[in-house]
Amino acid sequence: MQALTFKEVRSNLCLTSKGALLQTGSTALLRGLVEGQRILSRAKRGWVWNQMFVLEEFSGPDPILVGRLHTDLDVGSTPIKYVLAGEGAGTIFAINEITGDIHAMKRLDREEKAEYTLTAQVTNRDTDQPLEPPSEFIIKVQDINDNPPQFVEGPYRASVPETSQVGTSVTRVTATDADDPVYGNSAKLVYSILEGQPYFSIDPNTAIIKIALHGMDREMREEYLVVIQAKDMGGHMGGLSGTTTVTVTLTDVNDNPPKFSKSLYEFVIPEDLAIGQPGGKVKANDRDIGENAKSTYNIIDGDERDVFEITTDAQTQEGILRLKKPLNFETKKSYTLKVEAANIRFDPNSGAPFKDTATVKIAVEDSDEPPVFSKPTFVLQVDENAPINTVVGTVTARDPDVTGSLVRYFIDRHTDLERQFNVNVDDGKITLAKPLDRETDMWHNITVTATEIRNIQCHWNHSQISRATVAIRVLDINDNAPEFATEYEAFLCENGKPGQVIQTVSAVDKDDPIQGHYFEYRLIPEMLNNPNFTIKNNGDNSISVLAKHDTFRRQKQEMYFLPIIVTDNGNPPMSSTNTLTIRVCGCSREGIVQSCNVEAYVLPIGLSMGALIAILACIILLLVIVVLFVTLRRHKNKPLIIKDDEDVRENIIRYDDEGGGEEDTEAFDIATLQNPDGINGYLPRKDIKPDLQFMPRQSSGPNGVDVDEFINVRLHEADNDPTAPPYDSIQIYGYEGRGSIAGSLSSLETASSDSDQNYDYLREWGPRFRRLGELYSVGESDKET
């Protein structure tokens, strides 16, 4: 049978959540079904079903009928089976294989999935062969109002300035509804206020919260909790709703002026309060907060002398009253000030006076003040070398208190360590204790202290001490004679001309006269008729020394001394005698001094003293070299060891690569072998310093020493000495010893010649004598030859 698809017949069949069939337009529906049956019968089509099903979402638990599939092949002759495939087939939707009924088995939620596309097919129940081609249909889930509105971003916080106008926008809230916004009123929301009236209102459609009450004051209430409700179904009965909260905070505006807590403040300030120290505090309170509550304080009246100032404490917002000038109880005992507090920030358009004033009365308290000197610094003067107890000057001080106590004076000895001055404790007269010298110290700075006496018992109040500086200038008197400015040493050329200036001389004076210095120079009376020199006044407190002739010769007189008297213009005048030393020198034609010594005449012409000294030094050096050379030659020719001709022995020393150097020659004392009778005991090694000290051996007798025994003993000591290094040295003496396996190797005292001896035994001595055996052994061919 050929399977044909029936043309879609759209019906208005809807299944409710209870699964009942609704009939809408029953006459048209029946007509359509009859016409459809007639067409299907004529075209021999298989089965008829709706291609679109609309099903409301539901939550179960019972399955509901979605629709029924039917084919005209189902006449009982052919075993058929209905098969369902597609989205949710077998899980959400199930089909009865025999009847073709489709049921929804699980909860359908439009918000999770709004449509399902399924495929239906008719197959042979026995063979599972398809009898009709598959047909696709759609199950649409229709929305119901099952989701309430939700405020996803809530709860909300908002702020608005206090005293805002009615209708001022505060904030906007937003609610969402998961239902279908295009089907019915399930997602149509309406907003309202549950709590927060009459302060706030909300637009039901836009959800904008606004101010609803005029003159809201932060100082009265700062925070409000507003509850907002959103209801779907357009706000009608049966709709779902959701709520959220909005916390509204009123922000501060400067709508309150500062206000002093009291209109009159009274303070008592001691007169000895230090400048800059606080004398009192005032406070103006402001109901505002933050910058709006900050105030500044000013003195607007009553401080004509600018004695006080007021500053603002940034932390406490207090006005601190401080001193700008010292107080004096004896001059002014009280002050009345007018203080103003004003906001730093305020609205000029508000018209409100954002300031307040208060009166401050200050009473000055009398304090025990130290004495006050008439001047902070006293300048006195006294002549130098004035006698002791001379009055230099007087310092005065008084007690500023009303009591007017007596004052006593003292010198701070830390400023007068040499105790050159004294002060009268009663009247403050300063006198000399030691003579003064202006040339040593021109100024003396001392400190005088004044202490008051409180009561009649003359108890000094050491806590009230004042100090004053006394500068004493030492006046100059003419007590120093003038003298040469420096130690002059003049040079006179032998070939000089008469009237030539030898030296310009000036003088100095330690005194400092007011009129300045003026010096008078003259020769001593004995030198007035000096035939050699004269002086000339230059008019500037200096003189020039002139030569009278040109016959000065060093051979005749090398040095001249010219005494000169210098007198100042002081009262009384002071004078001193200073001597000028003049040397006669040899000069060049240009007048340059070359030599001033007499010894220069005894030297050869053209040879200076320096050259002569160099020649003598060279001669002495040569003599020293010759003496050293001769001494070394004599020392070299002298024998190192004095021996008789009969005591000469053969001493052969051979060093290998590992030898100890020249020190090996001192390993044994050759003198002992040469004179065995002279041995008296143990002789220490010369090449090393042993750690172990051996006991000296006992000698058998002066003449009973055997050389062989001596060598054996020394050999035994060397072998057993732990401090002795090995020595690769062979020392052969005239005595050859006894007991050698090889016998004597020396050719001395041997009658036979080399040719008569057989040296084949050298081959048996081992590797050490192999080379020696090859040299001395003779083969058969050699013998025949």
PDB file of N, CA and C in Angstrom, residues 502-589:
ATOM      1  N   ILE A 502     119.796 100.674  51.605  1.00  0.00           N
ATOM      2  CA  ILE A 502     120.098  99.294  51.999  1.00  0.00           C
ATOM      3  C   ILE A 502     118.834  98.565  52.451  1.00  0.00           C
ATOM      4  N   GLN A 503     118.003  99.227  53.265  1.00  0.00           N
ATOM      5  CA  GLN A 503     116.816  98.569  53.830  1.00  0.00           C
ATOM      6  C   GLN A 503     115.782  99.637  54.192  1.00  0.00           C
ATOM      7  N   THR A 504     114.497  99.336  53.977  1.00  0.00           N
ATOM      8  CA  THR A 504     113.393 100.174  54.449  1.00  0.00           C
ATOM      9  C   THR A 504     112.832  99.544  55.705  1.00  0.00           C
ATOM     10  N   VAL A 505     112.731 100.327  56.773  1.00  0.00           N
ATOM     11  CA  VAL A 505     112.353  99.828  58.081  1.00  0.00           C
ATOM     12  C   VAL A 505     111.051 100.505  58.508  1.00  0.00           C
ATOM     13  N   SER A 506     110.082  99.720  59.014  1.00  0.00           N
ATOM     14  CA  SER A 506     108.848 100.246  59.585  1.00  0.00           C
ATOM     15  C   SER A 506     108.651  99.651  60.963  1.00  0.00           C
ATOM     16  N   ALA A 507     107.758 100.266  61.733  1.00  0.00           N
ATOM     17  CA  ALA A 507     107.538  99.843  63.114  1.00  0.00           C
ATOM     18  C   ALA A 507     106.059  99.591  63.342  1.00  0.00           C
ATOM     19  N   VAL A 508     105.774  98.852  64.409  1.00  0.00           N
ATOM     20  CA  VAL A 508     104.402  98.579  64.843  1.00  0.00           C
ATOM     21  C   VAL A 508     104.302  98.861  66.328  1.00  0.00           C
ATOM     22  N   ASP A 509     103.040  99.105  66.763  1.00  0.00           N
ATOM     23  CA  ASP A 509     102.786  99.396  68.170  1.00  0.00           C
ATOM     24  C   ASP A 509     101.524  98.654  68.576  1.00  0.00           C
ATOM     25  N   LYS A 510     101.565  97.902  69.676  1.00  0.00           N
ATOM     26  CA  LYS A 510     100.406  97.150  70.147  1.00  0.00           C
ATOM     27  C   LYS A 510      99.297  98.070  70.625  1.00  0.00           C
ATOM     28  N   ASP A 511      99.647  99.305  71.001  1.00  0.00           N
ATOM     29  CA  ASP A 511      98.623 100.247  71.436  1.00  0.00           C
ATOM     30  C   ASP A 511      97.810 100.726  70.238  1.00  0.00           C
ATOM     31  N   ASP A 512      96.651 101.299  70.579  1.00  0.00           N
ATOM     32  CA  ASP A 512      95.748 101.777  69.531  1.00  0.00           C
ATOM     33  C   ASP A 512      95.278 103.185  69.885  1.00  0.00           C
ATOM     34  N   PRO A 513      96.128 104.205  69.663  1.00  0.00           N
ATOM     35  CA  PRO A 513      95.723 105.564  70.028  1.00  0.00           C
ATOM     36  C   PRO A 513      94.607 106.070  69.118  1.00  0.00           C
ATOM     37  N   ILE A 514      93.819 106.972  69.663  1.00  0.00           N
ATOM     38  CA  ILE A 514      92.703 107.523  68.899  1.00  0.00           C
ATOM     39  C   ILE A 514      93.196 108.293  67.694  1.00  0.00           C
ATOM     40  N   GLN A 515      94.322 109.059  67.846  1.00  0.00           N
ATOM     41  CA  GLN A 515      94.837 109.868  66.745  1.00  0.00           C
ATOM     42  C   GLN A 515      95.612 109.037  65.727  1.00  0.00           C
ATOM     43  N   GLY A 516      95.841 107.813  66.010  1.00  0.00           N
ATOM     44  CA  GLY A 516      96.606 106.973  65.110  1.00  0.00           C
ATOM     45  C   GLY A 516      98.075 106.972  65.497  1.00  0.00           C
ATOM     46  N   HIS A 517      98.849 106.148  64.794  1.00  0.00           N
ATOM     47  CA  HIS A 517     100.275 106.011  65.107  1.00  0.00           C
ATOM     48  C   HIS A 517     101.102 107.035  64.348  1.00  0.00           C
ATOM     49  N   TYR A 518     102.132 107.537  65.056  1.00  0.00           N
ATOM     50  CA  TYR A 518     103.170 108.349  64.409  1.00  0.00           C
ATOM     51  C   TYR A 518     104.470 108.018  65.109  1.00  0.00           C
ATOM     52  N   PHE A 519     105.447 107.498  64.334  1.00  0.00           N
ATOM     53  CA  PHE A 519     106.709 107.042  64.914  1.00  0.00           C
ATOM     54  C   PHE A 519     107.844 107.993  64.520  1.00  0.00           C
ATOM     55  N   GLU A 520     108.766 108.152  65.472  1.00  0.00           N
ATOM     56  CA  GLU A 520     109.981 108.957  65.254  1.00  0.00           C
ATOM     57  C   GLU A 520     111.174 108.020  65.353  1.00  0.00           C
ATOM     58  N   TYR A 521     112.046 108.028  64.332  1.00  0.00           N
ATOM     59  CA  TYR A 521     113.223 107.156  64.273  1.00  0.00           C
ATOM     60  C   TYR A 521     114.475 108.022  64.441  1.00  0.00           C
ATOM     61  N   ARG A 522     115.445 107.495  65.180  1.00  0.00           N
ATOM     62  CA  ARG A 522     116.747 108.182  65.299  1.00  0.00           C
ATOM     63  C   ARG A 522     117.774 107.159  65.714  1.00  0.00           C
ATOM     64  N   LEU A 523     119.028 107.496  65.372  1.00  0.00           N
ATOM     65  CA  LEU A 523     120.127 106.630  65.790  1.00  0.00           C
ATOM     66  C   LEU A 523     120.465 106.918  67.238  1.00  0.00           C
ATOM     67  N   ILE A 524     121.044 105.953  67.882  1.00  0.00           N
ATOM     68  CA  ILE A 524     121.449 106.170  69.277  1.00  0.00           C
ATOM     69  C   ILE A 524     122.541 107.232  69.300  1.00  0.00           C
ATOM     70  N   PRO A 525     122.667 107.938  70.397  1.00  0.00           N
ATOM     71  CA  PRO A 525     123.669 109.033  70.438  1.00  0.00           C
ATOM     72  C   PRO A 525     125.077 108.599  70.035  1.00  0.00           C
ATOM     73  N   GLU A 526     125.464 107.375  70.351  1.00  0.00           N
ATOM     74  CA  GLU A 526     126.799 106.919  69.998  1.00  0.00           C
ATOM     75  C   GLU A 526     126.956 106.773  68.490  1.00  0.00           C
ATOM     76  N   MET A 527     125.845 106.632  67.773  1.00  0.00           N
ATOM     77  CA  MET A 527     125.913 106.419  66.335  1.00  0.00           C
ATOM     78  C   MET A 527     125.553 107.659  65.522  1.00  0.00           C
ATOM     79  N   LEU A 528     125.456 108.820  66.174  1.00  0.00           N
ATOM     80  CA  LEU A 528     125.060 110.002  65.417  1.00  0.00           C
ATOM     81  C   LEU A 528     126.083 110.351  64.347  1.00  0.00           C
ATOM     82  N   ASN A 529     127.350 110.141  64.628  1.00  0.00           N
ATOM     83  CA  ASN A 529     128.422 110.418  63.657  1.00  0.00           C
ATOM     84  C   ASN A 529     128.910 109.127  63.023  1.00  0.00           C
ATOM     85  N   ASN A 530     128.003 108.209  62.731  1.00  0.00           N
ATOM     86  CA  ASN A 530     128.350 106.918  62.127  1.00  0.00           C
ATOM     87  C   ASN A 530     128.923 107.166  60.736  1.00  0.00           C
ATOM     88  N   PRO A 531     130.157 106.724  60.479  1.00  0.00           N
ATOM     89  CA  PRO A 531     130.770 106.982  59.166  1.00  0.00           C
ATOM     90  C   PRO A 531     130.246 106.062  58.057  1.00  0.00           C
ATOM     91  N   ASN A 532     129.501 105.039  58.419  1.00  0.00           N
ATOM     92  CA  ASN A 532     129.110 104.034  57.427  1.00  0.00           C
ATOM     93  C   ASN A 532     127.662 104.191  56.953  1.00  0.00           C
ATOM     94  N   PHE A 533     126.748 104.484  57.870  1.00  0.00           N
ATOM     95  CA  PHE A 533     125.327 104.454  57.522  1.00  0.00           C
ATOM     96  C   PHE A 533     124.631 105.688  58.067  1.00  0.00           C
ATOM     97  N   THR A 534     123.486 105.993  57.456  1.00  0.00           N
ATOM     98  CA  THR A 534     122.612 107.057  57.917  1.00  0.00           C
ATOM     99  C   THR A 534     121.178 106.654  57.614  1.00  0.00           C
ATOM    100  N   ILE A 535     120.207 107.372  58.215  1.00  0.00           N
ATOM    101  CA  ILE A 535     118.791 107.051  58.004  1.00  0.00           C
ATOM    102  C   ILE A 535     118.079 108.272  57.440  1.00  0.00           C
ATOM    103  N   LYS A 536     116.958 107.978  56.698  1.00  0.00           N
ATOM    104  CA  LYS A 536     116.153 109.041  56.110  1.00  0.00           C
ATOM    105  C   LYS A 536     114.678 108.731  56.359  1.00  0.00           C
ATOM    106  N   ASN A 537     113.916 109.725  56.853  1.00  0.00           N
ATOM    107  CA  ASN A 537     112.491 109.558  57.148  1.00  0.00           C
ATOM    108  C   ASN A 537     111.713 109.600  55.832  1.00  0.00           C
ATOM    109  N   ASN A 538     110.872 108.602  55.610  1.00  0.00           N
ATOM    110  CA  ASN A 538     110.089 108.531  54.377  1.00  0.00           C
ATOM    111  C   ASN A 538     108.747 109.232  54.488  1.00  0.00           C
ATOM    112  N   GLY A 539     108.351 109.682  55.664  1.00  0.00           N
ATOM    113  CA  GLY A 539     107.088 110.393  55.845  1.00  0.00           C
ATOM    114  C   GLY A 539     105.874 109.502  55.969  1.00  0.00           C
ATOM    115  N   ASP A 540     106.045 108.223  55.979  1.00  0.00           N
ATOM    116  CA  ASP A 540     104.907 107.295  56.111  1.00  0.00           C
ATOM    117  C   ASP A 540     105.144 106.317  57.252  1.00  0.00           C
ATOM    118  N   ASN A 541     105.744 106.797  58.336  1.00  0.00           N
ATOM    119  CA  ASN A 541     106.060 105.974  59.507  1.00  0.00           C
ATOM    120  C   ASN A 541     107.115 104.928  59.187  1.00  0.00           C
ATOM    121  N   SER A 542     107.915 105.154  58.164  1.00  0.00           N
ATOM    122  CA  SER A 542     109.012 104.245  57.842  1.00  0.00           C
ATOM    123  C   SER A 542     110.244 105.076  57.511  1.00  0.00           C
ATOM    124  N   ILE A 543     111.421 104.431  57.579  1.00  0.00           N
ATOM    125  CA  ILE A 543     112.696 105.090  57.258  1.00  0.00           C
ATOM    126  C   ILE A 543     113.454 104.217  56.282  1.00  0.00           C
ATOM    127  N   SER A 544     114.439 104.825  55.628  1.00  0.00           N
ATOM    128  CA  SER A 544     115.336 104.104  54.727  1.00  0.00           C
ATOM    129  C   SER A 544     116.744 104.205  55.289  1.00  0.00           C
ATOM    130  N   VAL A 545     117.456 103.099  55.328  1.00  0.00           N
ATOM    131  CA  VAL A 545     118.844 103.048  55.779  1.00  0.00           C
ATOM    132  C   VAL A 545     119.730 103.180  54.549  1.00  0.00           C
ATOM    133  N   LEU A 546     120.677 104.189  54.552  1.00  0.00           N
ATOM    134  CA  LEU A 546     121.514 104.487  53.392  1.00  0.00           C
ATOM    135  C   LEU A 546     122.970 104.208  53.721  1.00  0.00           C
ATOM    136  N   ALA A 547     123.727 103.785  52.718  1.00  0.00           N
ATOM    137  CA  ALA A 547     125.178 103.597  52.857  1.00  0.00           C
ATOM    138  C   ALA A 547     125.875 104.927  52.554  1.00  0.00           C
ATOM    139  N   LYS A 548     126.940 105.230  53.307  1.00  0.00           N
ATOM    140  CA  LYS A 548     127.648 106.497  53.133  1.00  0.00           C
ATOM    141  C   LYS A 548     128.821 106.407  52.166  1.00  0.00           C
ATOM    142  N   HIS A 549     129.377 105.232  51.933  1.00  0.00           N
ATOM    143  CA  HIS A 549     130.530 105.093  51.033  1.00  0.00           C
ATOM    144  C   HIS A 549     130.417 103.765  50.315  1.00  0.00           C
ATOM    145  N   ASP A 550     131.412 103.478  49.477  1.00  0.00           N
ATOM    146  CA  ASP A 550     131.402 102.239  48.692  1.00  0.00           C
ATOM    147  C   ASP A 550     132.641 101.401  48.936  1.00  0.00           C
ATOM    148  N   THR A 551     133.237 101.572  50.089  1.00  0.00           N
ATOM    149  CA  THR A 551     134.485 100.845  50.395  1.00  0.00           C
ATOM    150  C   THR A 551     134.244  99.707  51.373  1.00  0.00           C
ATOM    151  N   PHE A 552     133.085  99.124  51.363  1.00  0.00           N
ATOM    152  CA  PHE A 552     132.799  97.981  52.239  1.00  0.00           C
ATOM    153  C   PHE A 552     133.427  96.730  51.635  1.00  0.00           C
ATOM    154  N   ARG A 553     134.170  95.963  52.457  1.00  0.00           N
ATOM    155  CA  ARG A 553     134.823  94.734  52.037  1.00  0.00           C
ATOM    156  C   ARG A 553     134.564  93.645  53.087  1.00  0.00           C
ATOM    157  N   ARG A 554     134.290  92.434  52.570  1.00  0.00           N
ATOM    158  CA  ARG A 554     134.019  91.341  53.497  1.00  0.00           C
ATOM    159  C   ARG A 554     135.253  90.914  54.264  1.00  0.00           C
ATOM    160  N   GLN A 555     136.440  91.061  53.619  1.00  0.00           N
ATOM    161  CA  GLN A 555     137.656  90.674  54.317  1.00  0.00           C
ATOM    162  C   GLN A 555     137.905  91.581  55.513  1.00  0.00           C
ATOM    163  N   LYS A 556     137.440  92.801  55.391  1.00  0.00           N
ATOM    164  CA  LYS A 556     137.661  93.752  56.456  1.00  0.00           C
ATOM    165  C   LYS A 556     136.606  93.595  57.548  1.00  0.00           C
ATOM    166  N   GLN A 557     135.337  93.575  57.193  1.00  0.00           N
ATOM    167  CA  GLN A 557     134.247  93.392  58.151  1.00  0.00           C
ATOM    168  C   GLN A 557     133.054  92.819  57.405  1.00  0.00           C
ATOM    169  N   GLU A 558     132.613  91.699  57.904  1.00  0.00           N
ATOM    170  CA  GLU A 558     131.532  90.999  57.215  1.00  0.00           C
ATOM    171  C   GLU A 558     130.155  91.482  57.643  1.00  0.00           C
ATOM    172  N   MET A 559     129.950  91.920  58.887  1.00  0.00           N
ATOM    173  CA  MET A 559     128.634  92.240  59.424  1.00  0.00           C
ATOM    174  C   MET A 559     128.706  93.529  60.233  1.00  0.00           C
ATOM    175  N   TYR A 560     127.636  94.354  60.087  1.00  0.00           N
ATOM    176  CA  TYR A 560     127.511  95.604  60.840  1.00  0.00           C
ATOM    177  C   TYR A 560     126.198  95.589  61.606  1.00  0.00           C
ATOM    178  N   PHE A 561     126.162  96.232  62.777  1.00  0.00           N
ATOM    179  CA  PHE A 561     124.966  96.343  63.611  1.00  0.00           C
ATOM    180  C   PHE A 561     124.645  97.812  63.793  1.00  0.00           C
ATOM    181  N   LEU A 562     123.369  98.175  63.436  1.00  0.00           N
ATOM    182  CA  LEU A 562     122.965  99.581  63.487  1.00  0.00           C
ATOM    183  C   LEU A 562     121.787  99.717  64.454  1.00  0.00           C
ATOM    184  N   PRO A 563     122.001 100.226  65.724  1.00  0.00           N
ATOM    185  CA  PRO A 563     120.920 100.437  66.679  1.00  0.00           C
ATOM    186  C   PRO A 563     120.097 101.662  66.279  1.00  0.00           C
ATOM    187  N   ILE A 564     118.730 101.504  66.286  1.00  0.00           N
ATOM    188  CA  ILE A 564     117.815 102.581  65.915  1.00  0.00           C
ATOM    189  C   ILE A 564     116.773 102.706  67.025  1.00  0.00           C
ATOM    190  N   ILE A 565     116.487 103.930  67.464  1.00  0.00           N
ATOM    191  CA  ILE A 565     115.492 104.203  68.499  1.00  0.00           C
ATOM    192  C   ILE A 565     114.183 104.599  67.801  1.00  0.00           C
ATOM    193  N   VAL A 566     113.064 103.920  68.226  1.00  0.00           N
ATOM    194  CA  VAL A 566     111.735 104.214  67.686  1.00  0.00           C
ATOM    195  C   VAL A 566     110.878 104.741  68.827  1.00  0.00           C
ATOM    196  N   THR A 567     110.243 105.923  68.630  1.00  0.00           N
ATOM    197  CA  THR A 567     109.422 106.562  69.661  1.00  0.00           C
ATOM    198  C   THR A 567     108.038 106.830  69.082  1.00  0.00           C
ATOM    199  N   ASP A 568     106.963 106.531  69.900  1.00  0.00           N
ATOM    200  CA  ASP A 568     105.600 106.791  69.429  1.00  0.00           C
ATOM    201  C   ASP A 568     105.150 108.169  69.907  1.00  0.00           C
ATOM    202  N   ASN A 569     103.910 108.510  69.584  1.00  0.00           N
ATOM    203  CA  ASN A 569     103.359 109.827  69.925  1.00  0.00           C
ATOM    204  C   ASN A 569     102.348 109.738  71.050  1.00  0.00           C
ATOM    205  N   GLY A 570     102.458 108.724  71.899  1.00  0.00           N
ATOM    206  CA  GLY A 570     101.528 108.561  72.994  1.00  0.00           C
ATOM    207  C   GLY A 570     101.813 109.514  74.138  1.00  0.00           C
ATOM    208  N   ASN A 571     100.950 109.425  75.145  1.00  0.00           N
ATOM    209  CA  ASN A 571     101.108 110.278  76.330  1.00  0.00           C
ATOM    210  C   ASN A 571     101.076 109.376  77.561  1.00  0.00           C
ATOM    211  N   PRO A 572     102.206 109.152  78.205  1.00  0.00           N
ATOM    212  CA  PRO A 572     103.543 109.643  77.805  1.00  0.00           C
ATOM    213  C   PRO A 572     104.078 108.827  76.645  1.00  0.00           C
ATOM    214  N   PRO A 573     105.016 109.398  75.864  1.00  0.00           N
ATOM    215  CA  PRO A 573     105.574 108.661  74.732  1.00  0.00           C
ATOM    216  C   PRO A 573     106.413 107.469  75.204  1.00  0.00           C
ATOM    217  N   MET A 574     106.384 106.404  74.391  1.00  0.00           N
ATOM    218  CA  MET A 574     107.144 105.185  74.673  1.00  0.00           C
ATOM    219  C   MET A 574     108.112 104.963  73.525  1.00  0.00           C
ATOM    220  N   SER A 575     109.306 104.455  73.862  1.00  0.00           N
ATOM    221  CA  SER A 575     110.333 104.227  72.841  1.00  0.00           C
ATOM    222  C   SER A 575     111.045 102.933  73.136  1.00  0.00           C
ATOM    223  N   SER A 576     111.692 102.396  72.078  1.00  0.00           N
ATOM    224  CA  SER A 576     112.478 101.166  72.210  1.00  0.00           C
ATOM    225  C   SER A 576     113.618 101.225  71.217  1.00  0.00           C
ATOM    226  N   THR A 577     114.691 100.514  71.528  1.00  0.00           N
ATOM    227  CA  THR A 577     115.871 100.453  70.671  1.00  0.00           C
ATOM    228  C   THR A 577     115.872  99.112  69.951  1.00  0.00           C
ATOM    229  N   ASN A 578     115.955  99.164  68.634  1.00  0.00           N
ATOM    230  CA  ASN A 578     115.968  97.960  67.793  1.00  0.00           C
ATOM    231  C   ASN A 578     117.224  97.981  66.939  1.00  0.00           C
ATOM    232  N   THR A 579     117.833  96.857  66.774  1.00  0.00           N
ATOM    233  CA  THR A 579     119.107  96.747  66.061  1.00  0.00           C
ATOM    234  C   THR A 579     118.874  96.145  64.689  1.00  0.00           C
ATOM    235  N   LEU A 580     119.447  96.806  63.683  1.00  0.00           N
ATOM    236  CA  LEU A 580     119.385  96.320  62.303  1.00  0.00           C
ATOM    237  C   LEU A 580     120.698  95.645  61.964  1.00  0.00           C
ATOM    238  N   THR A 581     120.649  94.410  61.512  1.00  0.00           N
ATOM    239  CA  THR A 581     121.849  93.655  61.113  1.00  0.00           C
ATOM    240  C   THR A 581     122.061  93.835  59.624  1.00  0.00           C
ATOM    241  N   ILE A 582     123.322  94.263  59.274  1.00  0.00           N
ATOM    242  CA  ILE A 582     123.662  94.514  57.873  1.00  0.00           C
ATOM    243  C   ILE A 582     124.820  93.602  57.494  1.00  0.00           C
ATOM    244  N   ARG A 583     124.661  92.780  56.460  1.00  0.00           N
ATOM    245  CA  ARG A 583     125.700  91.883  55.970  1.00  0.00           C
ATOM    246  C   ARG A 583     126.307  92.448  54.696  1.00  0.00           C
ATOM    247  N   VAL A 584     127.625  92.307  54.578  1.00  0.00           N
ATOM    248  CA  VAL A 584     128.347  92.710  53.367  1.00  0.00           C
ATOM    249  C   VAL A 584     128.440  91.485  52.472  1.00  0.00           C
ATOM    250  N   CYS A 585     127.972  91.599  51.252  1.00  0.00           N
ATOM    251  CA  CYS A 585     127.882  90.455  50.340  1.00  0.00           C
ATOM    252  C   CYS A 585     128.520  90.813  49.012  1.00  0.00           C
ATOM    253  N   GLY A 586     128.898  89.739  48.312  1.00  0.00           N
ATOM    254  CA  GLY A 586     129.344  89.905  46.943  1.00  0.00           C
ATOM    255  C   GLY A 586     128.164  89.859  46.006  1.00  0.00           C
ATOM    256  N   CYS A 587     128.093  90.803  45.112  1.00  0.00           N
ATOM    257  CA  CYS A 587     126.943  90.921  44.218  1.00  0.00           C
ATOM    258  C   CYS A 587     127.414  90.919  42.779  1.00  0.00           C
ATOM    259  N   SER A 588     126.486  90.647  41.888  1.00  0.00           N
ATOM    260  CA  SER A 588     126.765  90.712  40.456  1.00  0.00           C
ATOM    261  C   SER A 588     126.734  92.174  40.010  1.00  0.00           C
ATOM    262  N   ARG A 589     127.040  92.367  38.718  1.00  0.00           N
ATOM    263  CA  ARG A 589     127.024  93.724  38.214  1.00  0.00           C
ATOM    264  C   ARG A 589     125.630  94.338  38.262  1.00  0.00           C
TER     265      ARG A 589
END
